[in-house]
Short mmCIF file of C-alpha atoms and ligand atoms in Angstrom, two decimals:
data_model
loop_
_atom_site.label_atom_id
_atom_site.label_comp_id
_atom_site.label_asym_id
_atom_site.label_seq_id
_atom_site.Cartn_x
_atom_site.Cartn_y
_atom_site.Cartn_z
CA MET A 754 35.93 -41.81 -9.27
CA SER A 755 35.97 -37.94 -9.16
CA GLU A 756 34.78 -38.16 -5.64
CA SER A 757 37.99 -39.66 -4.55
CA HIS A 758 40.49 -37.86 -6.93
CA PRO A 759 42.78 -35.63 -4.99
CA ALA A 760 42.80 -31.96 -5.52
CA ILE A 761 46.07 -31.11 -6.62
CA GLY A 762 47.77 -27.61 -7.44
CA ILE A 763 51.18 -27.48 -8.97
CA ASP A 764 52.96 -24.04 -8.67
CA LEU A 765 55.58 -24.30 -11.55
CA GLY A 766 58.14 -21.63 -10.60
CA THR A 767 60.79 -20.26 -12.55
CA THR A 768 63.31 -21.44 -10.20
CA PHE A 769 61.38 -23.59 -7.44
CA SER A 770 58.38 -25.44 -7.79
CA ALA A 771 55.78 -26.84 -5.35
CA VAL A 772 52.69 -29.25 -5.21
CA ALA A 773 49.83 -29.16 -2.75
CA ARG A 774 46.69 -31.27 -2.13
CA LEU A 775 43.45 -30.48 -0.10
CA ASP A 776 43.50 -33.11 2.87
CA GLU A 777 40.01 -34.96 3.88
CA THR A 778 39.01 -31.71 5.84
CA GLY A 779 39.50 -29.47 2.47
CA ARG A 780 42.65 -27.82 3.89
CA PRO A 781 45.65 -27.34 1.51
CA THR A 782 48.92 -28.84 2.63
CA THR A 783 52.12 -28.98 0.84
CA LEU A 784 53.37 -32.63 -0.61
CA ALA A 785 57.09 -32.83 -0.05
CA ASN A 786 59.39 -34.29 -3.12
CA VAL A 787 61.21 -37.70 -2.34
CA GLU A 788 64.01 -35.63 -1.22
CA GLY A 789 61.73 -34.32 1.62
CA ASP A 790 61.69 -30.87 0.61
CA LYS A 791 58.66 -28.80 0.20
CA THR A 792 59.92 -26.84 -2.92
CA THR A 793 61.81 -28.60 -5.84
CA PRO A 794 64.27 -26.56 -7.88
CA SER A 795 63.17 -26.22 -11.73
CA VAL A 796 66.31 -27.30 -12.87
CA LEU A 797 67.14 -30.38 -15.34
CA PHE A 798 70.40 -32.11 -15.60
CA PHE A 799 70.80 -34.22 -18.89
CA ASP A 800 73.19 -37.14 -17.76
CA GLY A 801 73.46 -38.99 -20.88
CA ASP A 802 69.96 -40.66 -21.73
CA GLU A 803 68.64 -39.83 -18.07
CA VAL A 804 67.05 -36.58 -17.21
CA ILE A 805 67.49 -35.62 -13.74
CA VAL A 806 65.34 -32.87 -12.01
CA GLY A 807 65.55 -30.79 -8.63
CA LYS A 808 68.43 -30.52 -6.10
CA GLU A 809 70.62 -33.18 -7.80
CA ALA A 810 70.64 -30.96 -10.94
CA VAL A 811 71.47 -27.80 -8.84
CA LYS A 812 74.46 -29.46 -7.89
CA ALA A 813 75.37 -30.64 -11.29
CA MET A 814 75.75 -26.74 -12.22
CA GLY A 815 79.09 -26.46 -10.77
CA ASP A 816 80.79 -29.44 -12.93
CA GLU A 817 78.35 -30.02 -15.84
CA MET A 818 76.90 -26.72 -16.56
CA PRO A 819 76.66 -27.28 -20.21
CA CYS A 820 74.11 -30.14 -19.59
CA VAL A 821 72.06 -28.06 -17.00
CA ALA A 822 68.89 -26.44 -18.08
CA ASP A 823 67.56 -23.86 -15.47
CA CYS A 824 65.02 -20.69 -15.69
CA VAL A 825 63.30 -22.57 -18.61
CA LYS A 826 60.05 -20.75 -18.04
CA ARG A 827 61.72 -17.71 -19.08
CA GLU A 828 62.04 -18.92 -22.55
CA LEU A 829 58.28 -20.35 -22.92
CA GLY A 830 56.78 -19.07 -25.70
CA GLN A 831 60.15 -19.49 -27.69
CA ARG A 832 60.41 -21.99 -30.44
CA ILE A 833 63.49 -23.69 -28.71
CA TYR A 834 65.44 -23.40 -25.38
CA PRO A 835 68.39 -21.66 -26.67
CA LYS A 836 71.31 -24.30 -24.92
CA GLU A 837 72.14 -27.34 -26.60
CA LEU A 838 71.64 -30.32 -23.91
CA ALA A 839 73.36 -33.42 -24.35
CA SER A 840 73.72 -32.71 -28.03
CA ARG A 841 70.15 -32.05 -28.41
CA GLN A 842 67.83 -28.83 -28.22
CA TYR A 843 64.57 -28.90 -26.88
CA PRO A 844 61.40 -26.87 -26.85
CA PRO A 845 60.97 -24.99 -23.55
CA ALA A 846 57.53 -26.56 -22.90
CA VAL A 847 59.04 -30.11 -23.06
CA LEU A 848 61.58 -29.23 -20.50
CA GLN A 849 58.93 -27.76 -18.33
CA ALA A 850 57.20 -31.11 -18.90
CA TRP A 851 60.12 -32.86 -17.25
CA VAL A 852 59.81 -30.60 -14.29
CA LEU A 853 56.11 -31.35 -14.01
CA HIS A 854 56.51 -35.03 -14.44
CA LYS A 855 58.76 -35.28 -11.44
CA LEU A 856 56.56 -33.19 -9.57
CA GLY A 857 53.63 -35.75 -10.31
CA GLN A 858 55.62 -38.67 -9.70
CA ASP A 859 56.78 -37.40 -6.22
CA ALA A 860 53.25 -36.29 -5.53
CA ARG A 861 51.96 -39.83 -6.71
CA ALA A 862 54.11 -41.44 -4.04
CA GLN A 863 51.80 -39.98 -1.31
CA VAL A 864 48.51 -39.63 -2.63
CA GLY A 865 48.29 -42.34 -5.22
CA GLN A 866 47.53 -42.11 -8.82
CA PHE A 867 46.00 -38.78 -10.34
CA HIS A 868 45.98 -36.85 -13.44
CA LYS A 869 43.76 -33.85 -12.88
CA VAL A 870 45.52 -30.76 -11.98
CA VAL A 871 45.48 -27.17 -11.81
CA VAL A 872 48.59 -25.30 -12.61
CA THR A 873 49.59 -21.60 -11.96
CA VAL A 874 51.17 -18.95 -14.03
CA PRO A 875 52.25 -15.64 -13.75
CA ALA A 876 49.50 -12.88 -14.04
CA TYR A 877 51.47 -11.12 -16.54
CA PHE A 878 51.94 -14.39 -18.97
CA ASP A 879 50.49 -13.77 -22.62
CA GLU A 880 48.58 -16.39 -24.67
CA ALA A 881 51.67 -17.88 -25.92
CA HIS A 882 53.16 -18.61 -22.57
CA ARG A 883 49.67 -19.91 -21.42
CA LYS A 884 49.13 -22.10 -24.01
CA ALA A 885 52.88 -23.45 -23.69
CA THR A 886 52.16 -24.16 -20.04
CA GLN A 887 49.20 -26.17 -20.81
CA ASP A 888 51.02 -28.09 -23.35
CA ALA A 889 53.64 -28.86 -20.95
CA GLY A 890 51.17 -30.03 -18.46
CA TYR A 891 49.55 -32.57 -21.32
CA MET A 892 53.19 -33.75 -22.27
CA ALA A 893 53.88 -34.40 -18.52
CA GLY A 894 50.82 -36.69 -18.64
CA PHE A 895 48.28 -34.64 -16.82
CA ASP A 896 44.86 -33.45 -17.41
CA VAL A 897 45.30 -29.89 -16.90
CA MET A 898 41.78 -28.83 -15.49
CA ASP A 899 42.57 -25.00 -15.59
CA ILE A 900 45.68 -22.58 -15.24
CA ILE A 901 45.31 -19.81 -12.83
CA ASN A 902 47.11 -16.86 -11.90
CA GLU A 903 49.69 -17.05 -9.42
CA PRO A 904 48.89 -13.77 -7.42
CA THR A 905 45.22 -14.84 -7.42
CA ALA A 906 46.20 -18.50 -6.19
CA ALA A 907 48.31 -16.75 -3.40
CA ALA A 908 45.24 -14.33 -2.55
CA VAL A 909 43.05 -17.55 -2.25
CA ALA A 910 45.37 -19.11 0.16
CA PHE A 911 45.03 -16.05 2.20
CA GLY A 912 41.60 -16.04 1.93
CA TYR A 913 41.30 -19.52 3.03
CA GLN A 914 43.45 -18.66 6.30
CA GLN A 915 41.47 -15.82 6.85
CA GLY A 916 38.31 -17.64 6.88
CA TYR A 917 36.73 -16.21 3.63
CA ILE A 918 36.25 -19.66 2.25
CA THR A 919 35.49 -21.74 5.38
CA ALA A 920 33.13 -19.56 7.67
CA LYS A 921 29.89 -21.18 8.23
CA GLU A 922 28.17 -17.75 8.50
CA GLY A 923 30.20 -16.09 5.45
CA VAL A 924 32.14 -13.17 6.08
CA THR A 925 30.29 -9.79 5.07
CA GLN A 926 33.35 -7.39 5.34
CA SER A 927 35.36 -7.38 1.99
CA GLN A 928 39.06 -6.13 1.85
CA THR A 929 41.01 -4.85 -1.05
CA ILE A 930 44.48 -6.46 -1.15
CA LEU A 931 47.48 -5.80 -3.50
CA VAL A 932 49.63 -9.03 -3.95
CA TYR A 933 53.28 -8.27 -4.42
CA ASP A 934 54.76 -11.57 -5.94
CA LEU A 935 58.72 -11.47 -6.67
CA GLY A 936 59.84 -14.80 -7.69
CA GLY A 937 63.08 -16.32 -9.04
CA GLY A 938 62.40 -14.86 -12.85
CA THR A 939 59.24 -13.05 -12.79
CA PHE A 940 57.47 -10.05 -10.99
CA ASP A 941 53.51 -9.81 -10.66
CA VAL A 942 51.29 -7.53 -9.07
CA THR A 943 47.57 -7.77 -8.74
CA VAL A 944 45.08 -5.76 -6.94
CA MET A 945 42.39 -8.03 -5.51
CA GLU A 946 39.07 -7.60 -3.71
CA ILE A 947 38.16 -10.57 -1.40
CA GLY A 948 34.76 -10.84 -0.51
CA ASP A 949 32.24 -13.77 0.81
CA ARG A 950 33.71 -16.54 -0.89
CA GLU A 951 34.57 -14.53 -4.17
CA PHE A 952 38.08 -13.38 -5.36
CA ARG A 953 37.93 -10.50 -7.84
CA ALA A 954 41.17 -9.29 -9.58
CA LEU A 955 40.68 -5.42 -10.34
CA ALA A 956 44.17 -5.02 -12.38
CA THR A 957 47.10 -6.82 -12.97
CA ASP A 958 50.61 -5.75 -14.32
CA GLY A 959 53.92 -7.44 -14.06
CA ASP A 960 57.28 -8.23 -15.67
CA VAL A 961 58.28 -11.73 -16.80
CA HIS A 962 61.78 -10.59 -16.88
CA LEU A 963 62.43 -9.41 -13.47
CA GLY A 964 62.97 -11.95 -10.46
CA GLY A 965 65.49 -12.88 -7.94
CA GLN A 966 67.94 -13.99 -10.68
CA ASP A 967 68.43 -10.69 -11.52
CA TRP A 968 69.46 -9.67 -7.96
CA ASP A 969 71.74 -12.78 -8.16
CA ARG A 970 73.23 -11.48 -11.57
CA ARG A 971 74.37 -7.94 -9.83
CA LEU A 972 76.49 -10.14 -7.50
CA VAL A 973 78.05 -12.45 -10.08
CA ASP A 974 78.90 -9.37 -11.85
CA PHE A 975 80.09 -7.42 -9.04
CA VAL A 976 82.45 -10.56 -7.90
CA ALA A 977 83.76 -10.96 -11.53
CA GLU A 978 84.73 -7.31 -11.89
CA GLU A 979 86.73 -7.87 -8.81
CA PHE A 980 88.11 -10.91 -9.96
CA ILE A 981 89.04 -9.58 -13.47
CA THR A 982 90.88 -6.30 -11.53
CA ARG A 983 92.83 -8.93 -9.72
CA PHE A 984 93.56 -11.65 -12.01
CA GLY A 985 92.79 -10.33 -15.54
CA ALA A 986 90.45 -13.28 -16.16
CA ASP A 987 86.48 -13.45 -16.32
CA PRO A 988 85.20 -16.35 -14.38
CA ARG A 989 81.91 -15.62 -16.37
CA GLN A 990 83.42 -16.99 -19.66
CA HIS A 991 83.56 -20.59 -18.28
CA PRO A 992 80.24 -22.44 -18.00
CA ASN A 993 81.38 -24.15 -14.69
CA SER A 994 82.87 -21.09 -13.23
CA LEU A 995 79.92 -19.23 -13.87
CA GLY A 996 77.45 -22.08 -12.12
CA ARG A 997 79.52 -22.00 -9.17
CA LEU A 998 79.88 -18.68 -8.61
CA TRP A 999 75.98 -18.19 -9.62
CA ARG A 1000 75.36 -20.74 -6.48
CA GLU A 1001 77.67 -18.85 -4.19
CA SER A 1002 76.01 -15.68 -5.15
CA GLU A 1003 72.38 -16.83 -4.85
CA ASP A 1004 73.52 -18.39 -1.26
CA ALA A 1005 75.21 -14.84 -0.31
CA LYS A 1006 71.94 -13.02 -1.34
CA ARG A 1007 69.93 -15.09 1.20
CA THR A 1008 72.74 -14.72 3.84
CA LEU A 1009 72.01 -10.81 3.28
CA SER A 1010 68.19 -11.35 4.01
CA ALA A 1011 69.44 -12.45 7.53
CA ARG A 1012 72.83 -10.69 8.13
CA SER A 1013 74.36 -7.51 7.40
CA LYS A 1014 77.51 -8.98 5.26
CA ALA A 1015 78.08 -12.27 3.30
CA ASN A 1016 81.45 -13.56 1.56
CA ILE A 1017 81.14 -14.77 -2.03
CA LEU A 1018 84.27 -17.39 -2.96
CA CYS A 1019 84.95 -17.21 -6.79
CA GLU A 1020 87.36 -20.07 -8.25
CA HIS A 1021 88.49 -19.79 -12.01
CA GLY A 1022 91.48 -20.76 -14.00
CA GLY A 1023 93.23 -21.97 -10.78
CA HIS A 1024 92.81 -18.56 -8.73
CA SER A 1025 90.64 -18.19 -5.99
CA LEU A 1026 89.05 -14.84 -4.54
CA ARG A 1027 86.65 -14.36 -1.38
CA VAL A 1028 84.70 -11.09 -1.78
CA GLU A 1029 82.85 -9.63 1.13
CA VAL A 1030 79.67 -7.72 0.41
CA THR A 1031 77.50 -5.78 2.72
CA ARG A 1032 73.72 -5.57 2.61
CA GLY A 1033 73.94 -1.69 1.86
CA GLN A 1034 76.28 -2.39 -1.11
CA PHE A 1035 73.75 -5.03 -2.40
CA GLU A 1036 71.04 -2.85 -2.12
CA GLU A 1037 72.86 -0.14 -3.82
CA LEU A 1038 73.80 -2.68 -6.66
CA THR A 1039 70.26 -3.59 -7.22
CA ARG A 1040 68.29 -0.40 -6.50
CA ASP A 1041 67.00 0.08 -10.08
CA LEU A 1042 65.58 -3.31 -9.87
CA LEU A 1043 63.55 -2.48 -6.77
CA ASP A 1044 62.75 0.74 -8.56
CA ARG A 1045 61.30 -1.23 -11.60
CA THR A 1046 58.94 -3.06 -9.26
CA VAL A 1047 57.82 0.27 -7.66
CA PHE A 1048 57.03 1.89 -11.03
CA THR A 1049 54.85 -1.23 -12.05
CA THR A 1050 52.96 -1.47 -8.49
CA ARG A 1051 51.92 2.10 -8.99
CA GLU A 1052 50.89 1.62 -12.16
CA THR A 1053 48.68 -1.35 -11.32
CA LEU A 1054 46.94 0.75 -8.56
CA ASN A 1055 46.25 3.54 -10.87
CA ALA A 1056 44.70 1.00 -13.34
CA ALA A 1057 42.40 -0.21 -10.41
CA GLY A 1058 41.59 3.50 -9.77
CA LEU A 1059 42.92 3.20 -6.35
CA GLY A 1060 45.33 4.83 -3.98
CA TRP A 1061 47.77 3.40 -1.23
CA SER A 1062 45.20 4.54 1.55
CA ASP A 1063 42.38 2.48 -0.28
CA LEU A 1064 44.36 -0.81 0.31
CA ASP A 1065 43.50 -3.09 3.60
CA ARG A 1066 46.91 -5.00 2.99
CA VAL A 1067 49.87 -5.67 0.96
CA LEU A 1068 50.23 -9.29 0.84
CA LEU A 1069 54.00 -10.71 0.17
CA VAL A 1070 54.34 -13.78 -1.94
CA GLY A 1071 57.55 -15.50 -3.72
CA GLY A 1072 60.82 -16.15 -2.34
CA SER A 1073 62.44 -12.96 -3.16
CA THR A 1074 60.25 -10.65 -1.07
CA ARG A 1075 62.28 -12.23 1.92
CA MET A 1076 64.98 -9.46 0.90
CA PRO A 1077 64.31 -6.61 3.71
CA ALA A 1078 64.41 -3.93 0.98
CA ILE A 1079 61.17 -4.96 -0.33
CA GLY A 1080 59.25 -4.94 2.81
CA GLU A 1081 60.91 -1.56 3.81
CA MET A 1082 60.17 -0.28 0.45
CA LEU A 1083 56.23 -1.32 0.66
CA LYS A 1084 56.09 -0.11 4.34
CA ASP A 1085 57.18 3.39 3.10
CA LEU A 1086 54.71 3.44 0.33
CA SER A 1087 51.63 2.13 1.84
CA GLY A 1088 52.12 3.34 5.28
CA SER A 1089 51.96 -0.25 6.94
CA GLU A 1090 53.62 -3.17 7.60
CA PRO A 1091 53.11 -5.83 4.51
CA ASP A 1092 51.35 -9.08 5.28
CA ARG A 1093 53.60 -12.13 5.56
CA THR A 1094 51.05 -14.32 6.99
CA VAL A 1095 51.06 -16.73 4.04
CA SER A 1096 54.25 -19.09 3.12
CA PRO A 1097 55.78 -17.20 0.20
CA ASP A 1098 56.88 -20.56 -0.97
CA GLU A 1099 53.76 -22.66 -0.41
CA ALA A 1100 50.86 -20.23 -1.00
CA VAL A 1101 50.75 -20.43 -4.69
CA ALA A 1102 50.59 -24.00 -4.75
CA HIS A 1103 47.82 -23.90 -1.78
CA GLY A 1104 45.54 -21.68 -3.80
CA ALA A 1105 45.88 -23.94 -6.79
CA ALA A 1106 44.84 -27.02 -5.01
CA LEU A 1107 41.89 -25.02 -3.48
CA HIS A 1108 40.89 -23.98 -6.76
CA ALA A 1109 41.23 -27.63 -8.02
CA GLY A 1110 38.93 -28.69 -5.22
CA VAL A 1111 36.26 -26.25 -6.56
CA LEU A 1112 36.44 -27.61 -9.97
CA LEU A 1113 36.59 -31.18 -9.00
CA ALA A 1114 33.16 -30.32 -6.94
CA ARG A 1115 31.93 -28.86 -9.92
CA HIS A 1116 32.72 -31.96 -12.30
CA ALA A 1117 30.91 -34.15 -9.35
CA GLY A 1118 27.80 -31.77 -9.27
CA ARG A 1119 28.31 -30.24 -6.08
CA SER A 1120 28.39 -26.52 -5.30
CA PRO A 1121 31.95 -25.05 -5.48
CA SER A 1122 33.02 -23.19 -2.23
CA PHE A 1123 34.36 -20.01 -3.83
CA LYS A 1124 34.56 -18.14 -6.88
CA ILE A 1125 37.30 -16.29 -8.73
CA ALA A 1126 37.01 -13.58 -11.25
CA ASN A 1127 40.20 -12.52 -13.39
CA VAL A 1128 40.97 -9.80 -15.73
CA ASN A 1129 43.23 -9.98 -18.56
CA SER A 1130 46.88 -8.52 -18.26
CA HIS A 1131 47.58 -7.72 -21.92
CA SER A 1132 45.05 -5.97 -24.86
CA LEU A 1133 44.46 -8.08 -27.32
CA GLY A 1134 43.66 -6.87 -30.86
CA VAL A 1135 44.24 -7.40 -34.40
CA ALA A 1136 46.97 -5.79 -36.80
CA ALA A 1137 45.04 -3.60 -39.03
CA THR A 1138 45.93 -1.21 -41.70
CA ASP A 1139 45.47 2.47 -41.06
CA ARG A 1140 43.00 3.97 -43.81
CA LYS A 1141 44.54 7.47 -43.84
CA THR A 1142 48.14 6.60 -43.69
CA GLY A 1143 48.19 3.06 -44.95
CA ARG A 1144 50.58 1.94 -42.12
CA PRO A 1145 49.91 -1.09 -39.98
CA ARG A 1146 48.17 -0.18 -36.72
CA THR A 1147 47.06 -2.38 -33.50
CA ALA A 1148 43.39 -2.16 -33.40
CA THR A 1149 42.62 -3.17 -29.87
CA VAL A 1150 39.50 -5.48 -29.34
CA ILE A 1151 39.68 -6.29 -25.63
CA PRO A 1152 41.52 -3.82 -23.60
CA ARG A 1153 43.93 -4.84 -20.50
CA ASN A 1154 42.30 -5.33 -17.67
CA THR A 1155 38.77 -6.35 -18.53
CA ARG A 1156 36.83 -8.93 -16.60
CA LEU A 1157 36.87 -12.26 -17.78
CA PRO A 1158 35.35 -14.22 -19.60
CA VAL A 1159 34.53 -11.92 -22.31
CA THR A 1160 33.32 -11.67 -25.67
CA ALA A 1161 34.10 -8.72 -27.69
CA LYS A 1162 33.72 -7.80 -31.21
CA ARG A 1163 35.12 -5.31 -33.70
CA VAL A 1164 34.43 -4.74 -37.34
CA PHE A 1165 37.07 -4.35 -39.96
CA HIS A 1166 36.70 -3.99 -43.75
CA THR A 1167 38.26 -5.64 -46.74
CA GLN A 1168 40.86 -3.54 -48.52
CA LYS A 1169 40.31 -4.49 -52.36
CA GLU A 1170 37.72 -5.24 -54.46
CA ASN A 1171 37.49 -9.01 -55.48
CA GLN A 1172 39.55 -9.92 -52.59
CA LYS A 1173 40.51 -13.68 -52.25
CA SER A 1174 41.53 -13.93 -48.55
CA ILE A 1175 41.77 -12.29 -45.34
CA LEU A 1176 44.46 -12.70 -42.98
CA VAL A 1177 43.65 -11.95 -39.20
CA GLN A 1178 46.86 -11.27 -37.54
CA ILE A 1179 46.17 -11.33 -33.53
CA VAL A 1180 48.42 -9.49 -31.51
CA GLU A 1181 48.89 -8.96 -27.78
CA GLY A 1182 50.16 -6.00 -26.07
CA GLU A 1183 50.05 -2.05 -25.68
CA ASN A 1184 52.07 -0.99 -28.48
CA ALA A 1185 50.39 0.94 -31.30
CA SER A 1186 52.53 -0.63 -33.78
CA PRO A 1187 51.32 -4.42 -34.10
CA ASP A 1188 54.95 -5.44 -34.94
CA ALA A 1189 56.02 -4.24 -31.65
CA CYS A 1190 53.23 -6.59 -29.96
CA SER A 1191 53.56 -10.30 -29.14
CA GLN A 1192 52.32 -12.30 -32.10
CA VAL A 1193 49.61 -14.50 -30.67
CA GLY A 1194 48.67 -16.08 -33.91
CA ARG A 1195 46.84 -15.68 -37.23
CA CYS A 1196 43.80 -17.29 -38.94
CA SER A 1197 43.32 -17.19 -42.66
CA ILE A 1198 40.16 -17.14 -44.48
CA ARG A 1199 40.32 -18.49 -47.95
CA SER A 1200 38.01 -19.05 -50.97
CA LEU A 1201 35.85 -15.71 -50.08
CA PRO A 1202 33.17 -15.58 -52.64
CA PRO A 1203 33.82 -13.86 -55.93
CA GLU A 1204 33.41 -10.35 -56.81
CA LEU A 1205 33.45 -9.42 -52.93
CA ALA A 1206 33.10 -5.46 -52.99
CA ALA A 1207 35.95 -3.50 -51.31
CA ARG A 1208 35.34 -2.57 -47.85
CA THR A 1209 33.13 -5.54 -47.15
CA PRO A 1210 32.35 -5.79 -43.27
CA VAL A 1211 34.46 -8.52 -41.61
CA GLU A 1212 33.30 -8.93 -37.69
CA VAL A 1213 36.34 -10.39 -35.62
CA CYS A 1214 34.99 -11.58 -32.42
CA PHE A 1215 37.34 -12.64 -29.26
CA ARG A 1216 36.09 -15.05 -26.61
CA TYR A 1217 38.65 -14.79 -23.86
CA LEU A 1218 38.11 -17.15 -21.11
CA GLU A 1219 38.93 -17.00 -17.27
CA ASN A 1220 42.21 -18.89 -17.78
CA GLY A 1221 43.25 -16.31 -20.29
CA ARG A 1222 42.98 -18.55 -23.32
CA LEU A 1223 41.43 -17.22 -26.62
CA THR A 1224 39.09 -18.49 -29.45
CA VAL A 1225 38.45 -16.43 -32.40
CA TYR A 1226 35.48 -16.20 -34.67
CA VAL A 1227 35.27 -14.44 -38.16
CA ALA A 1228 32.13 -13.60 -39.80
CA ILE A 1229 31.85 -11.69 -43.39
CA GLU A 1230 29.02 -9.97 -44.18
CA GLY A 1231 27.18 -11.96 -46.87
CA ILE A 1232 28.60 -15.33 -46.17
CA ASP A 1233 26.16 -16.76 -43.50
CA LYS A 1234 28.23 -19.01 -41.57
CA ARG A 1235 30.47 -17.71 -38.60
CA VAL A 1236 33.50 -19.60 -38.78
CA LYS A 1237 35.53 -20.55 -35.43
CA HIS A 1238 39.03 -20.52 -36.07
CA GLU A 1239 42.09 -22.37 -34.55
CA LEU A 1240 44.70 -20.14 -34.34
CA LEU A 1241 48.04 -20.99 -35.89
CA ARG A 1242 50.50 -20.29 -33.45
CA GLU A 1243 54.05 -19.81 -34.62
CA ASN A 1244 56.20 -21.35 -32.05
CA SER A 1245 53.42 -23.97 -30.93
CA LEU A 1246 53.73 -27.80 -30.96
CA SER A 1247 51.64 -30.06 -33.23
CA GLN A 1248 49.19 -32.44 -31.43
CA GLU A 1249 51.33 -35.25 -32.92
CA ALA A 1250 54.56 -33.86 -31.32
CA LEU A 1251 52.85 -33.53 -28.03
CA ASP A 1252 51.55 -37.05 -27.97
CA SER A 1253 55.11 -38.30 -28.72
CA TRP A 1254 56.66 -36.28 -26.00
CA ARG A 1255 53.87 -37.37 -23.73
CA LYS A 1256 54.61 -40.86 -24.29
CA TYR A 1257 58.54 -40.37 -24.20
CA ILE A 1258 58.54 -38.52 -20.99
CA SER A 1259 56.24 -40.93 -19.28
CA GLY A 1260 58.64 -43.65 -20.21
CA LEU A 1261 55.89 -45.45 -22.60
CA SER A 1262 57.99 -45.00 -25.65
CA PRO A 1263 61.91 -45.65 -25.68
CA MET A 1264 62.63 -43.17 -28.62
CA ILE A 1265 61.29 -39.62 -29.37
CA THR A 1266 60.40 -40.13 -33.19
CA SER A 1267 58.49 -37.17 -34.27
CA GLU A 1268 60.19 -33.87 -35.26
CA ILE A 1269 60.19 -31.67 -32.35
CA GLN A 1270 58.14 -28.84 -34.27
P1 ADP B 1451 59.74 -18.75 -8.62
O1 ADP B 1451 58.30 -19.14 -8.12
O2 ADP B 1451 60.04 -17.77 -9.41
O3 ADP B 1451 60.70 -19.98 -8.84
P2 ADP B 1451 60.03 -18.50 -5.88
O4 ADP B 1451 58.81 -17.58 -5.31
O5 ADP B 1451 60.01 -19.93 -5.45
O6 ADP B 1451 60.26 -18.23 -7.26
O7 ADP B 1451 61.35 -17.66 -5.17
C1 ADP B 1451 62.66 -18.07 -5.45
C2 ADP B 1451 63.66 -16.90 -5.38
O8 ADP B 1451 63.49 -16.37 -4.12
C3 ADP B 1451 65.03 -17.02 -5.88
O9 ADP B 1451 65.50 -16.10 -6.84
C4 ADP B 1451 65.37 -17.21 -4.26
O10 ADP B 1451 67.12 -16.89 -4.55
C5 ADP B 1451 64.86 -16.34 -3.91
N1 ADP B 1451 64.97 -16.66 -2.19
C6 ADP B 1451 64.66 -17.42 -1.57
N2 ADP B 1451 64.91 -17.15 -0.32
C7 ADP B 1451 65.44 -16.03 -0.22
C8 ADP B 1451 66.07 -15.09 0.83
N3 ADP B 1451 66.09 -15.63 2.24
N4 ADP B 1451 66.44 -14.04 0.53
C9 ADP B 1451 66.32 -13.46 -0.69
N5 ADP B 1451 65.99 -14.35 -1.82
C10 ADP B 1451 65.55 -15.42 -1.48
MG1 MG B 1452 56.58 -18.58 -7.89
#
């Protein structure tokens, strides 16, 4: 069976998603959606009981904004999407599942039935985001074989194009590339080494709250301020006026990538205003956003222990890299023209499909065509108590940019004599204060043996896989079993809820009966 299973990769983007498969020759190709487009807007419209995903949902933004959900990926890891949609609230992962479901159905129309997929995530996604993405895939009816980082996927697609995967003799010359991935909602930068059938991440960093949307927002604000000066009313205050203005601004931004000026029409409260924006003005309005990407890019190069001159090329990925200012900035910094040979909209899905091919080959007992080695994007640790000050402190177990998979241990101690239980609070991030880090989850060990001495060693062991998913083992001296702990995640859905949503989204059950949490 698995021999005939298509290798499918899904790029689940903040603003646009894409699906690719490997054809009979092993070449990745994009699967168009039923509307005939290579990318699908990751936007949902709740039309009564019906959920519409894609282009039609974008159209609804002008008149029915209160029933439209967009940029859901930015909310992943939260308990609930902040907006009520047709009188209901949904966990962000459920909304993502609907997007994935549409992508799956459209792909099946071309390649037939399949369940196994690879889904991509920004390299900078933390544990909670990764778990939520896997859950979304499950609720959409998929068997998510793996999740891989978007810049890595783009590098794989690039490597394929360059013959690093297919060359019969093998390619001996390796190259170091920097993948600069600026999409609609996230920014990722990764330094990679591509060798003969091997892709090795050296360092990765990014910002899950920086993307094309922020550039749009600056135009929206600029026009809204002009509108207020003229008519004394703020179009951002009405959802439909804002929805229309946003669409106009995003369109003007694209025009400014090709031309030196664009017009933005703003209609609100019976007034209408057309504002002209030049490319120079736009670049001035967004300079600080560009600077933020420069800062992160420099940091990542430093983390990899490299300078600009060590790079063989800078690879541009993500729709927002079409803005001329990005290419100019990277040319200034690196001294050479950035590489635009991969399609910024399709490369990630292509890389995911190539990785799906590797996994299917492995399942079928064949040797895979290439290997991926990744690093973690955030340090993982435990909230500990500082013995000297008595204050909470982050104790790192796996520092960021460690090669994965990795198993790392650290020994802590019980605080009091005769302690009855231990709570291991797992955190992710670089801050010395655990409260300022992202809370991954906790595991508690109860019923400790009686009369346990104070300062009994507790060994905490993290097993961190290539896909960024974590398992925790805790061992206490004097107790001879090592316990594997399922993490209790604060904003995660229960298995029962996941199963109910899976049935509901695929149309197998007419109602969602379980609690959303
Ligand atoms: P994501 O994967 O995060 O959804 P994409 O890589 O698909 O993002 O890129 C989408 C972003 O690229 C959007 O913000 C869109 O406005 C922007 N974009 C697409 N084409 C252009 C263009 N020609 N000029 C400027 N921005 C563009
Ligand atoms: Mg993307």
